[in-house]
Protein backbone atom coordinates (compact mmCIF):
# COMPACT_ATOMS: atom_id res chain seq x y z
CA UNK A 1 0.00 0.00 0.00
CA UNK A 2 1.16 3.50 -0.75
CA UNK A 3 -0.19 7.02 -0.41
CA UNK A 4 -0.60 9.25 -3.44
CA UNK A 5 -0.92 13.01 -3.13
CA UNK A 6 -1.73 15.15 -6.14
CA UNK A 7 -1.59 18.93 -6.07
CA UNK A 8 -3.54 20.64 -8.88
CA UNK A 9 -2.92 24.31 -9.52
CA UNK A 10 -5.42 25.93 -11.86
CA UNK A 11 -3.70 28.99 -13.28
CA UNK A 12 -3.59 30.85 -16.56
CA UNK A 13 -0.29 32.18 -17.94
CA UNK A 14 -1.29 35.69 -16.87
CA UNK A 15 -2.51 34.78 -13.37
CA UNK A 16 -5.24 32.97 -11.47
CA UNK A 17 -8.11 34.88 -13.02
CA UNK A 18 -9.79 33.94 -16.27
CA UNK A 19 -8.68 35.56 -19.52
CA UNK A 20 -11.70 37.89 -19.44
CA UNK A 21 -11.04 39.00 -15.83
CA UNK A 22 -7.29 39.58 -15.99
CA UNK A 23 -7.57 43.13 -17.49
CA UNK A 24 -10.16 44.18 -14.87
CA UNK A 25 -7.55 45.35 -12.36
CA UNK A 26 -6.03 47.86 -14.81
CA UNK A 27 -9.47 48.81 -16.15
CA UNK A 28 -10.82 49.67 -12.69
CA UNK A 29 -7.79 51.77 -11.75
CA UNK A 30 -8.07 53.70 -15.04
CA UNK A 31 -11.77 54.28 -14.46
CA UNK A 32 -11.03 55.52 -10.93
CA UNK A 33 -8.54 58.04 -12.31
CA UNK A 34 -11.01 59.25 -14.94
CA UNK A 35 -13.79 59.68 -12.36
CA UNK A 36 -11.53 61.67 -10.03
CA UNK A 37 -10.31 63.98 -12.81
CA UNK A 38 -13.83 64.58 -14.12
CA UNK A 39 -14.98 65.25 -10.56
CA UNK A 40 -12.45 68.08 -10.09
CA UNK A 41 -13.38 69.99 -13.27
CA UNK A 42 -16.86 71.33 -12.26
CA UNK A 43 -15.45 72.78 -9.01
CA UNK A 44 -12.61 74.71 -10.62
CA UNK A 45 -12.67 78.54 -10.12
CA UNK A 46 -14.39 79.42 -13.47
CA UNK A 47 -17.36 77.18 -12.59
CA UNK A 48 -17.47 77.62 -8.82
CA UNK A 49 -20.28 80.19 -8.79
CA UNK A 50 -22.69 77.86 -10.61
CA UNK A 51 -22.25 75.05 -8.06
CA UNK A 52 -25.25 74.18 -5.88
CA UNK A 53 -25.30 72.25 -2.61
CA UNK A 54 -26.44 69.11 -4.40
CA UNK A 55 -23.26 69.25 -6.51
CA UNK A 56 -21.12 68.78 -3.40
CA UNK A 57 -23.10 65.65 -2.61
CA UNK A 58 -22.49 64.49 -6.18
CA UNK A 59 -18.79 65.18 -5.65
CA UNK A 60 -18.82 63.00 -2.52
CA UNK A 61 -20.58 60.28 -4.53
CA UNK A 62 -18.00 60.45 -7.33
CA UNK A 63 -15.12 60.40 -4.83
CA UNK A 64 -16.62 57.38 -3.05
CA UNK A 65 -17.14 55.65 -6.40
CA UNK A 66 -13.54 56.24 -7.49
CA UNK A 67 -12.23 55.05 -4.10
CA UNK A 68 -14.38 51.93 -4.40
CA UNK A 69 -12.91 51.29 -7.87
CA UNK A 70 -9.38 51.64 -6.49
CA UNK A 71 -10.03 49.05 -3.78
CA UNK A 72 -11.80 46.81 -6.30
CA UNK A 73 -8.76 47.02 -8.58
CA UNK A 74 -6.39 46.14 -5.72
CA UNK A 75 -8.65 43.24 -4.72
CA UNK A 76 -8.60 41.83 -8.27
CA UNK A 77 -4.83 42.30 -8.42
CA UNK A 78 -4.25 40.11 -5.37
CA UNK A 79 -6.76 37.52 -6.58
CA UNK A 80 -4.85 37.35 -9.86
CA UNK A 81 -1.38 37.13 -8.29
CA UNK A 82 -2.08 35.21 -5.06
CA UNK A 83 -5.10 33.15 -6.07
CA UNK A 84 -7.28 34.51 -3.24
CA UNK A 85 -8.43 37.96 -2.06
CA UNK A 86 -6.68 39.78 0.78
CA UNK A 87 -9.25 40.22 3.52
CA UNK A 88 -8.32 43.81 4.41
CA UNK A 89 -8.61 45.12 0.85
CA UNK A 90 -11.83 43.18 0.28
CA UNK A 91 -13.38 44.70 3.43
CA UNK A 92 -12.36 48.21 2.35
CA UNK A 93 -13.94 47.63 -1.06
CA UNK A 94 -17.20 46.40 0.47
CA UNK A 95 -17.35 49.38 2.88
CA UNK A 96 -16.82 51.95 0.10
CA UNK A 97 -19.28 50.07 -2.13
CA UNK A 98 -21.86 50.22 0.67
CA UNK A 99 -21.33 53.97 1.10
CA UNK A 100 -21.48 54.52 -2.66
CA UNK A 101 -24.82 52.73 -2.95
CA UNK A 102 -26.35 54.75 -0.12
CA UNK A 103 -25.01 58.06 -1.47
CA UNK A 104 -26.25 57.23 -4.97
CA UNK A 105 -29.88 56.80 -3.94
CA UNK A 106 -29.75 59.77 -1.54
CA UNK A 107 -28.52 61.92 -4.42
CA UNK A 108 -31.15 60.57 -6.82
CA UNK A 109 -33.91 61.14 -4.28
CA UNK A 110 -32.77 64.72 -3.62
CA UNK A 111 -32.64 65.44 -7.36
CA UNK A 112 -36.11 63.96 -7.71
CA UNK A 113 -37.47 66.30 -5.03
CA UNK A 114 -35.81 69.31 -6.66
CA UNK A 115 -33.81 70.06 -3.53
CA UNK A 116 -31.31 72.95 -3.85
CA UNK A 117 -32.64 73.82 -7.33
CA UNK A 118 -36.34 74.48 -6.79
CA UNK A 119 -36.67 74.30 -2.99
CA UNK A 120 -34.52 73.90 0.12
CA UNK A 121 -36.96 72.15 2.50
CA UNK A 122 -38.19 68.57 2.21
CA UNK A 123 -41.81 67.73 2.95
CA UNK A 124 -42.88 65.04 5.43
CA UNK A 125 -43.75 62.64 2.61
CA UNK A 126 -40.31 63.07 1.05
CA UNK A 127 -38.62 62.50 4.42
CA UNK A 128 -40.56 59.24 4.77
CA UNK A 129 -39.26 58.16 1.35
CA UNK A 130 -35.71 58.71 2.60
CA UNK A 131 -36.45 56.71 5.76
CA UNK A 132 -37.59 53.81 3.57
CA UNK A 133 -35.06 53.99 0.73
CA UNK A 134 -31.83 54.36 2.73
CA UNK A 135 -32.25 51.21 4.92
CA UNK A 136 -33.45 49.24 1.90
CA UNK A 137 -30.45 50.35 -0.11
CA UNK A 138 -28.13 49.30 2.73
CA UNK A 139 -29.85 45.88 2.68
CA UNK A 140 -29.42 45.71 -1.10
CA UNK A 141 -25.69 46.39 -0.80
CA UNK A 142 -25.36 43.78 1.96
CA UNK A 143 -27.08 41.31 -0.36
CA UNK A 144 -24.64 42.25 -3.14
CA UNK A 145 -21.66 41.66 -0.81
CA UNK A 146 -23.01 38.25 0.22
CA UNK A 147 -23.58 37.33 -3.44
CA UNK A 148 -20.01 38.36 -4.31
CA UNK A 149 -18.57 36.16 -1.53
CA UNK A 150 -20.86 33.13 -2.04
CA UNK A 151 -20.56 30.30 -4.54
CA UNK A 152 -23.10 30.56 -7.36
CA UNK A 153 -24.43 27.03 -6.93
CA UNK A 154 -25.35 27.39 -3.25
CA UNK A 155 -28.89 28.01 -2.03
CA UNK A 156 -27.82 31.17 -0.16
CA UNK A 157 -26.64 32.69 -3.43
CA UNK A 158 -30.06 32.47 -5.08
CA UNK A 159 -31.86 33.60 -1.90
CA UNK A 160 -29.80 36.78 -1.59
CA UNK A 161 -30.00 37.34 -5.35
CA UNK A 162 -33.80 37.41 -5.10
CA UNK A 163 -33.57 39.75 -2.10
CA UNK A 164 -31.28 42.06 -4.07
CA UNK A 165 -33.67 42.04 -7.02
CA UNK A 166 -36.74 42.79 -4.88
CA UNK A 167 -35.13 45.48 -2.70
CA UNK A 168 -33.47 47.27 -5.62
CA UNK A 169 -36.75 47.24 -7.54
CA UNK A 170 -38.57 48.77 -4.55
CA UNK A 171 -35.88 51.46 -4.23
CA UNK A 172 -36.11 52.37 -7.92
CA UNK A 173 -39.89 52.61 -7.66
CA UNK A 174 -39.78 54.66 -4.45
CA UNK A 175 -37.40 57.19 -6.03
CA UNK A 176 -40.05 57.96 -8.66
CA UNK A 177 -42.55 59.21 -6.07
CA UNK A 178 -40.68 62.46 -5.24
CA UNK A 179 -40.41 63.19 -8.97
CA UNK A 180 -44.17 62.78 -9.45
CA UNK A 181 -44.95 64.79 -6.31
CA UNK A 182 -42.61 67.58 -7.37
CA UNK A 183 -44.25 67.89 -10.79
CA UNK A 184 -47.83 67.61 -9.51
CA UNK A 185 -47.30 70.04 -6.62
CA UNK A 186 -45.99 72.76 -8.88
CA UNK A 187 -48.59 75.48 -9.26
CA UNK A 188 -49.00 76.06 -12.98
CA UNK A 189 -51.07 79.19 -12.38
CA UNK A 190 -48.03 80.86 -10.84
CA UNK A 191 -45.90 79.74 -13.76
CA UNK A 192 -47.74 82.08 -16.13
CA UNK A 193 -47.11 85.01 -13.79
CA UNK A 194 -43.36 84.60 -13.96
CA UNK A 195 -41.14 86.28 -16.46
CA UNK A 196 -40.14 84.42 -19.60
CA UNK A 197 -36.57 83.91 -18.42
CA UNK A 198 -37.73 82.47 -15.09
CA UNK A 199 -40.06 80.08 -16.88
CA UNK A 200 -37.22 78.99 -19.14
CA UNK A 201 -34.99 78.47 -16.10
CA UNK A 202 -37.55 76.25 -14.34
CA UNK A 203 -38.18 74.15 -17.44
CA UNK A 204 -34.45 73.79 -18.09
CA UNK A 205 -33.92 72.47 -14.56
CA UNK A 206 -36.69 69.92 -14.95
CA UNK A 207 -35.44 68.71 -18.32
CA UNK A 208 -31.78 68.66 -17.23
CA UNK A 209 -32.31 66.60 -14.08
CA UNK A 210 -35.64 64.77 -14.19
CA UNK A 211 -35.21 63.20 -17.63
CA UNK A 212 -31.70 61.75 -16.94
CA UNK A 213 -33.01 60.51 -13.58
CA UNK A 214 -35.94 58.74 -15.22
CA UNK A 215 -33.69 57.29 -17.92
CA UNK A 216 -31.27 55.94 -15.30
CA UNK A 217 -34.05 54.40 -13.20
CA UNK A 218 -35.74 52.85 -16.25
CA UNK A 219 -32.40 51.36 -17.36
CA UNK A 220 -31.72 49.99 -13.88
CA UNK A 221 -35.20 48.51 -13.54
CA UNK A 222 -34.96 46.97 -17.02
CA UNK A 223 -31.68 45.37 -16.02
CA UNK A 224 -33.29 43.94 -12.88
CA UNK A 225 -36.39 42.62 -14.64
CA UNK A 226 -34.50 41.14 -17.59
CA UNK A 227 -33.81 37.46 -16.89
CA UNK A 228 -30.18 36.42 -16.75
CA UNK A 229 -28.99 34.02 -19.46
CA UNK A 230 -28.54 30.39 -18.50
mmCIF file of C-alpha atoms in Angstrom:
data_model
loop_
_atom_site.group_PDB
_atom_site.id
_atom_site.type_symbol
_atom_site.label_atom_id
_atom_site.label_comp_id
_atom_site.label_asym_id
_atom_site.label_seq_id
_atom_site.Cartn_x
_atom_site.Cartn_y
_atom_site.Cartn_z
ATOM 1 C CA UNK A 1 0.000 0.000 0.000
ATOM 2 C CA UNK A 2 1.163 3.503 -0.749
ATOM 3 C CA UNK A 3 -0.192 7.025 -0.412
ATOM 4 C CA UNK A 4 -0.602 9.255 -3.441
ATOM 5 C CA UNK A 5 -0.918 13.014 -3.127
ATOM 6 C CA UNK A 6 -1.727 15.153 -6.141
ATOM 7 C CA UNK A 7 -1.591 18.928 -6.071
ATOM 8 C CA UNK A 8 -3.541 20.638 -8.877
ATOM 9 C CA UNK A 9 -2.915 24.309 -9.523
ATOM 10 C CA UNK A 10 -5.420 25.931 -11.858
ATOM 11 C CA UNK A 11 -3.698 28.988 -13.279
ATOM 12 C CA UNK A 12 -3.586 30.850 -16.559
ATOM 13 C CA UNK A 13 -0.291 32.179 -17.936
ATOM 14 C CA UNK A 14 -1.293 35.690 -16.866
ATOM 15 C CA UNK A 15 -2.509 34.781 -13.369
ATOM 16 C CA UNK A 16 -5.242 32.969 -11.472
ATOM 17 C CA UNK A 17 -8.112 34.876 -13.021
ATOM 18 C CA UNK A 18 -9.790 33.944 -16.273
ATOM 19 C CA UNK A 19 -8.679 35.559 -19.515
ATOM 20 C CA UNK A 20 -11.696 37.892 -19.445
ATOM 21 C CA UNK A 21 -11.044 39.003 -15.827
ATOM 22 C CA UNK A 22 -7.286 39.585 -15.994
ATOM 23 C CA UNK A 23 -7.573 43.130 -17.488
ATOM 24 C CA UNK A 24 -10.160 44.179 -14.867
ATOM 25 C CA UNK A 25 -7.550 45.351 -12.365
ATOM 26 C CA UNK A 26 -6.033 47.861 -14.814
ATOM 27 C CA UNK A 27 -9.472 48.809 -16.151
ATOM 28 C CA UNK A 28 -10.815 49.669 -12.686
ATOM 29 C CA UNK A 29 -7.786 51.774 -11.750
ATOM 30 C CA UNK A 30 -8.066 53.705 -15.042
ATOM 31 C CA UNK A 31 -11.772 54.281 -14.457
ATOM 32 C CA UNK A 32 -11.033 55.523 -10.927
ATOM 33 C CA UNK A 33 -8.539 58.040 -12.307
ATOM 34 C CA UNK A 34 -11.008 59.253 -14.936
ATOM 35 C CA UNK A 35 -13.791 59.681 -12.365
ATOM 36 C CA UNK A 36 -11.526 61.672 -10.033
ATOM 37 C CA UNK A 37 -10.312 63.981 -12.810
ATOM 38 C CA UNK A 38 -13.832 64.578 -14.117
ATOM 39 C CA UNK A 39 -14.983 65.250 -10.560
ATOM 40 C CA UNK A 40 -12.450 68.077 -10.090
ATOM 41 C CA UNK A 41 -13.380 69.992 -13.267
ATOM 42 C CA UNK A 42 -16.858 71.335 -12.262
ATOM 43 C CA UNK A 43 -15.451 72.777 -9.013
ATOM 44 C CA UNK A 44 -12.610 74.714 -10.622
ATOM 45 C CA UNK A 45 -12.672 78.542 -10.124
ATOM 46 C CA UNK A 46 -14.388 79.422 -13.469
ATOM 47 C CA UNK A 47 -17.364 77.182 -12.594
ATOM 48 C CA UNK A 48 -17.465 77.625 -8.824
ATOM 49 C CA UNK A 49 -20.282 80.192 -8.787
ATOM 50 C CA UNK A 50 -22.691 77.857 -10.613
ATOM 51 C CA UNK A 51 -22.249 75.052 -8.057
ATOM 52 C CA UNK A 52 -25.254 74.182 -5.878
ATOM 53 C CA UNK A 53 -25.297 72.252 -2.608
ATOM 54 C CA UNK A 54 -26.439 69.114 -4.405
ATOM 55 C CA UNK A 55 -23.263 69.251 -6.509
ATOM 56 C CA UNK A 56 -21.118 68.779 -3.396
ATOM 57 C CA UNK A 57 -23.104 65.646 -2.606
ATOM 58 C CA UNK A 58 -22.494 64.494 -6.180
ATOM 59 C CA UNK A 59 -18.785 65.176 -5.648
ATOM 60 C CA UNK A 60 -18.823 63.004 -2.521
ATOM 61 C CA UNK A 61 -20.579 60.282 -4.529
ATOM 62 C CA UNK A 62 -17.995 60.454 -7.335
ATOM 63 C CA UNK A 63 -15.120 60.401 -4.825
ATOM 64 C CA UNK A 64 -16.619 57.381 -3.046
ATOM 65 C CA UNK A 65 -17.144 55.650 -6.398
ATOM 66 C CA UNK A 66 -13.538 56.243 -7.494
ATOM 67 C CA UNK A 67 -12.227 55.054 -4.105
ATOM 68 C CA UNK A 68 -14.378 51.925 -4.402
ATOM 69 C CA UNK A 69 -12.914 51.285 -7.874
ATOM 70 C CA UNK A 70 -9.376 51.638 -6.494
ATOM 71 C CA UNK A 71 -10.034 49.053 -3.776
ATOM 72 C CA UNK A 72 -11.803 46.810 -6.303
ATOM 73 C CA UNK A 73 -8.762 47.019 -8.581
ATOM 74 C CA UNK A 74 -6.395 46.135 -5.721
ATOM 75 C CA UNK A 75 -8.648 43.242 -4.720
ATOM 76 C CA UNK A 76 -8.601 41.831 -8.274
ATOM 77 C CA UNK A 77 -4.826 42.299 -8.424
ATOM 78 C CA UNK A 78 -4.249 40.107 -5.372
ATOM 79 C CA UNK A 79 -6.757 37.516 -6.584
ATOM 80 C CA UNK A 80 -4.852 37.346 -9.861
ATOM 81 C CA UNK A 81 -1.380 37.133 -8.293
ATOM 82 C CA UNK A 82 -2.075 35.208 -5.063
ATOM 83 C CA UNK A 83 -5.104 33.148 -6.065
ATOM 84 C CA UNK A 84 -7.281 34.512 -3.241
ATOM 85 C CA UNK A 85 -8.428 37.962 -2.061
ATOM 86 C CA UNK A 86 -6.676 39.777 0.781
ATOM 87 C CA UNK A 87 -9.254 40.218 3.523
ATOM 88 C CA UNK A 88 -8.324 43.809 4.411
ATOM 89 C CA UNK A 89 -8.612 45.122 0.845
ATOM 90 C CA UNK A 90 -11.831 43.179 0.279
ATOM 91 C CA UNK A 91 -13.381 44.697 3.432
ATOM 92 C CA UNK A 92 -12.362 48.208 2.346
ATOM 93 C CA UNK A 93 -13.941 47.635 -1.059
ATOM 94 C CA UNK A 94 -17.199 46.400 0.474
ATOM 95 C CA UNK A 95 -17.348 49.380 2.880
ATOM 96 C CA UNK A 96 -16.825 51.948 0.102
ATOM 97 C CA UNK A 97 -19.279 50.070 -2.130
ATOM 98 C CA UNK A 98 -21.857 50.222 0.673
ATOM 99 C CA UNK A 99 -21.331 53.975 1.098
ATOM 100 C CA UNK A 100 -21.477 54.523 -2.660
ATOM 101 C CA UNK A 101 -24.818 52.733 -2.954
ATOM 102 C CA UNK A 102 -26.353 54.748 -0.115
ATOM 103 C CA UNK A 103 -25.011 58.060 -1.471
ATOM 104 C CA UNK A 104 -26.253 57.233 -4.969
ATOM 105 C CA UNK A 105 -29.877 56.800 -3.943
ATOM 106 C CA UNK A 106 -29.750 59.767 -1.540
ATOM 107 C CA UNK A 107 -28.520 61.924 -4.421
ATOM 108 C CA UNK A 108 -31.147 60.567 -6.818
ATOM 109 C CA UNK A 109 -33.905 61.137 -4.275
ATOM 110 C CA UNK A 110 -32.773 64.720 -3.623
ATOM 111 C CA UNK A 111 -32.639 65.437 -7.362
ATOM 112 C CA UNK A 112 -36.112 63.964 -7.709
ATOM 113 C CA UNK A 113 -37.468 66.298 -5.029
ATOM 114 C CA UNK A 114 -35.812 69.313 -6.664
ATOM 115 C CA UNK A 115 -33.805 70.063 -3.527
ATOM 116 C CA UNK A 116 -31.306 72.952 -3.848
ATOM 117 C CA UNK A 117 -32.637 73.816 -7.329
ATOM 118 C CA UNK A 118 -36.337 74.484 -6.789
ATOM 119 C CA UNK A 119 -36.668 74.300 -2.989
ATOM 120 C CA UNK A 120 -34.523 73.898 0.124
ATOM 121 C CA UNK A 121 -36.957 72.152 2.497
ATOM 122 C CA UNK A 122 -38.189 68.567 2.210
ATOM 123 C CA UNK A 123 -41.806 67.733 2.948
ATOM 124 C CA UNK A 124 -42.876 65.041 5.431
ATOM 125 C CA UNK A 125 -43.752 62.639 2.605
ATOM 126 C CA UNK A 126 -40.308 63.075 1.053
ATOM 127 C CA UNK A 127 -38.618 62.503 4.419
ATOM 128 C CA UNK A 128 -40.557 59.241 4.768
ATOM 129 C CA UNK A 129 -39.265 58.164 1.348
ATOM 130 C CA UNK A 130 -35.712 58.715 2.603
ATOM 131 C CA UNK A 131 -36.448 56.710 5.760
ATOM 132 C CA UNK A 132 -37.592 53.812 3.565
ATOM 133 C CA UNK A 133 -35.062 53.987 0.730
ATOM 134 C CA UNK A 134 -31.834 54.365 2.727
ATOM 135 C CA UNK A 135 -32.249 51.209 4.923
ATOM 136 C CA UNK A 136 -33.450 49.235 1.896
ATOM 137 C CA UNK A 137 -30.446 50.347 -0.114
ATOM 138 C CA UNK A 138 -28.134 49.296 2.727
ATOM 139 C CA UNK A 139 -29.848 45.880 2.680
ATOM 140 C CA UNK A 140 -29.416 45.711 -1.100
ATOM 141 C CA UNK A 141 -25.691 46.389 -0.800
ATOM 142 C CA UNK A 142 -25.357 43.785 1.958
ATOM 143 C CA UNK A 143 -27.083 41.309 -0.362
ATOM 144 C CA UNK A 144 -24.638 42.255 -3.135
ATOM 145 C CA UNK A 145 -21.659 41.664 -0.807
ATOM 146 C CA UNK A 146 -23.005 38.247 0.216
ATOM 147 C CA UNK A 147 -23.580 37.332 -3.443
ATOM 148 C CA UNK A 148 -20.012 38.360 -4.307
ATOM 149 C CA UNK A 149 -18.569 36.162 -1.528
ATOM 150 C CA UNK A 150 -20.860 33.134 -2.038
ATOM 151 C CA UNK A 151 -20.560 30.305 -4.544
ATOM 152 C CA UNK A 152 -23.098 30.557 -7.358
ATOM 153 C CA UNK A 153 -24.428 27.028 -6.928
ATOM 154 C CA UNK A 154 -25.352 27.394 -3.246
ATOM 155 C CA UNK A 155 -28.895 28.007 -2.032
ATOM 156 C CA UNK A 156 -27.818 31.171 -0.159
ATOM 157 C CA UNK A 157 -26.637 32.687 -3.431
ATOM 158 C CA UNK A 158 -30.057 32.474 -5.085
ATOM 159 C CA UNK A 159 -31.858 33.596 -1.904
ATOM 160 C CA UNK A 160 -29.799 36.780 -1.593
ATOM 161 C CA UNK A 161 -29.998 37.343 -5.349
ATOM 162 C CA UNK A 162 -33.803 37.409 -5.104
ATOM 163 C CA UNK A 163 -33.575 39.748 -2.103
ATOM 164 C CA UNK A 164 -31.278 42.065 -4.069
ATOM 165 C CA UNK A 165 -33.671 42.039 -7.024
ATOM 166 C CA UNK A 166 -36.743 42.793 -4.876
ATOM 167 C CA UNK A 167 -35.132 45.479 -2.700
ATOM 168 C CA UNK A 168 -33.472 47.267 -5.622
ATOM 169 C CA UNK A 169 -36.747 47.237 -7.535
ATOM 170 C CA UNK A 170 -38.574 48.772 -4.546
ATOM 171 C CA UNK A 171 -35.883 51.464 -4.228
ATOM 172 C CA UNK A 172 -36.111 52.370 -7.920
ATOM 173 C CA UNK A 173 -39.894 52.606 -7.662
ATOM 174 C CA UNK A 174 -39.776 54.655 -4.450
ATOM 175 C CA UNK A 175 -37.404 57.194 -6.032
ATOM 176 C CA UNK A 176 -40.050 57.964 -8.665
ATOM 177 C CA UNK A 177 -42.555 59.206 -6.074
ATOM 178 C CA UNK A 178 -40.683 62.460 -5.240
ATOM 179 C CA UNK A 179 -40.408 63.187 -8.965
ATOM 180 C CA UNK A 180 -44.169 62.782 -9.454
ATOM 181 C CA UNK A 181 -44.949 64.789 -6.307
ATOM 182 C CA UNK A 182 -42.612 67.580 -7.373
ATOM 183 C CA UNK A 183 -44.254 67.887 -10.789
ATOM 184 C CA UNK A 184 -47.832 67.605 -9.510
ATOM 185 C CA UNK A 185 -47.303 70.036 -6.615
ATOM 186 C CA UNK A 186 -45.985 72.762 -8.879
ATOM 187 C CA UNK A 187 -48.593 75.480 -9.256
ATOM 188 C CA UNK A 188 -49.003 76.058 -12.981
ATOM 189 C CA UNK A 189 -51.068 79.194 -12.384
ATOM 190 C CA UNK A 190 -48.031 80.859 -10.838
ATOM 191 C CA UNK A 191 -45.904 79.739 -13.758
ATOM 192 C CA UNK A 192 -47.737 82.084 -16.128
ATOM 193 C CA UNK A 193 -47.105 85.006 -13.788
ATOM 194 C CA UNK A 194 -43.359 84.596 -13.963
ATOM 195 C CA UNK A 195 -41.143 86.283 -16.458
ATOM 196 C CA UNK A 196 -40.143 84.420 -19.597
ATOM 197 C CA UNK A 197 -36.567 83.908 -18.420
ATOM 198 C CA UNK A 198 -37.735 82.470 -15.087
ATOM 199 C CA UNK A 199 -40.062 80.076 -16.879
ATOM 200 C CA UNK A 200 -37.222 78.985 -19.140
ATOM 201 C CA UNK A 201 -34.985 78.465 -16.097
ATOM 202 C CA UNK A 202 -37.552 76.250 -14.337
ATOM 203 C CA UNK A 203 -38.183 74.148 -17.443
ATOM 204 C CA UNK A 204 -34.450 73.790 -18.087
ATOM 205 C CA UNK A 205 -33.917 72.471 -14.556
ATOM 206 C CA UNK A 206 -36.694 69.919 -14.946
ATOM 207 C CA UNK A 207 -35.438 68.710 -18.319
ATOM 208 C CA UNK A 208 -31.781 68.656 -17.230
ATOM 209 C CA UNK A 209 -32.314 66.599 -14.079
ATOM 210 C CA UNK A 210 -35.639 64.771 -14.194
ATOM 211 C CA UNK A 211 -35.210 63.200 -17.628
ATOM 212 C CA UNK A 212 -31.703 61.747 -16.941
ATOM 213 C CA UNK A 213 -33.011 60.513 -13.585
ATOM 214 C CA UNK A 214 -35.942 58.741 -15.224
ATOM 215 C CA UNK A 215 -33.688 57.291 -17.925
ATOM 216 C CA UNK A 216 -31.270 55.943 -15.297
ATOM 217 C CA UNK A 217 -34.050 54.398 -13.201
ATOM 218 C CA UNK A 218 -35.735 52.846 -16.246
ATOM 219 C CA UNK A 219 -32.402 51.357 -17.360
ATOM 220 C CA UNK A 220 -31.716 49.991 -13.884
ATOM 221 C CA UNK A 221 -35.198 48.513 -13.539
ATOM 222 C CA UNK A 222 -34.964 46.966 -17.020
ATOM 223 C CA UNK A 223 -31.675 45.371 -16.018
ATOM 224 C CA UNK A 224 -33.293 43.938 -12.880
ATOM 225 C CA UNK A 225 -36.386 42.619 -14.639
ATOM 226 C CA UNK A 226 -34.495 41.145 -17.594
ATOM 227 C CA UNK A 227 -33.808 37.459 -16.890
ATOM 228 C CA UNK A 228 -30.181 36.423 -16.747
ATOM 229 C CA UNK A 229 -28.992 34.017 -19.462
ATOM 230 C CA UNK A 230 -28.542 30.394 -18.502
#
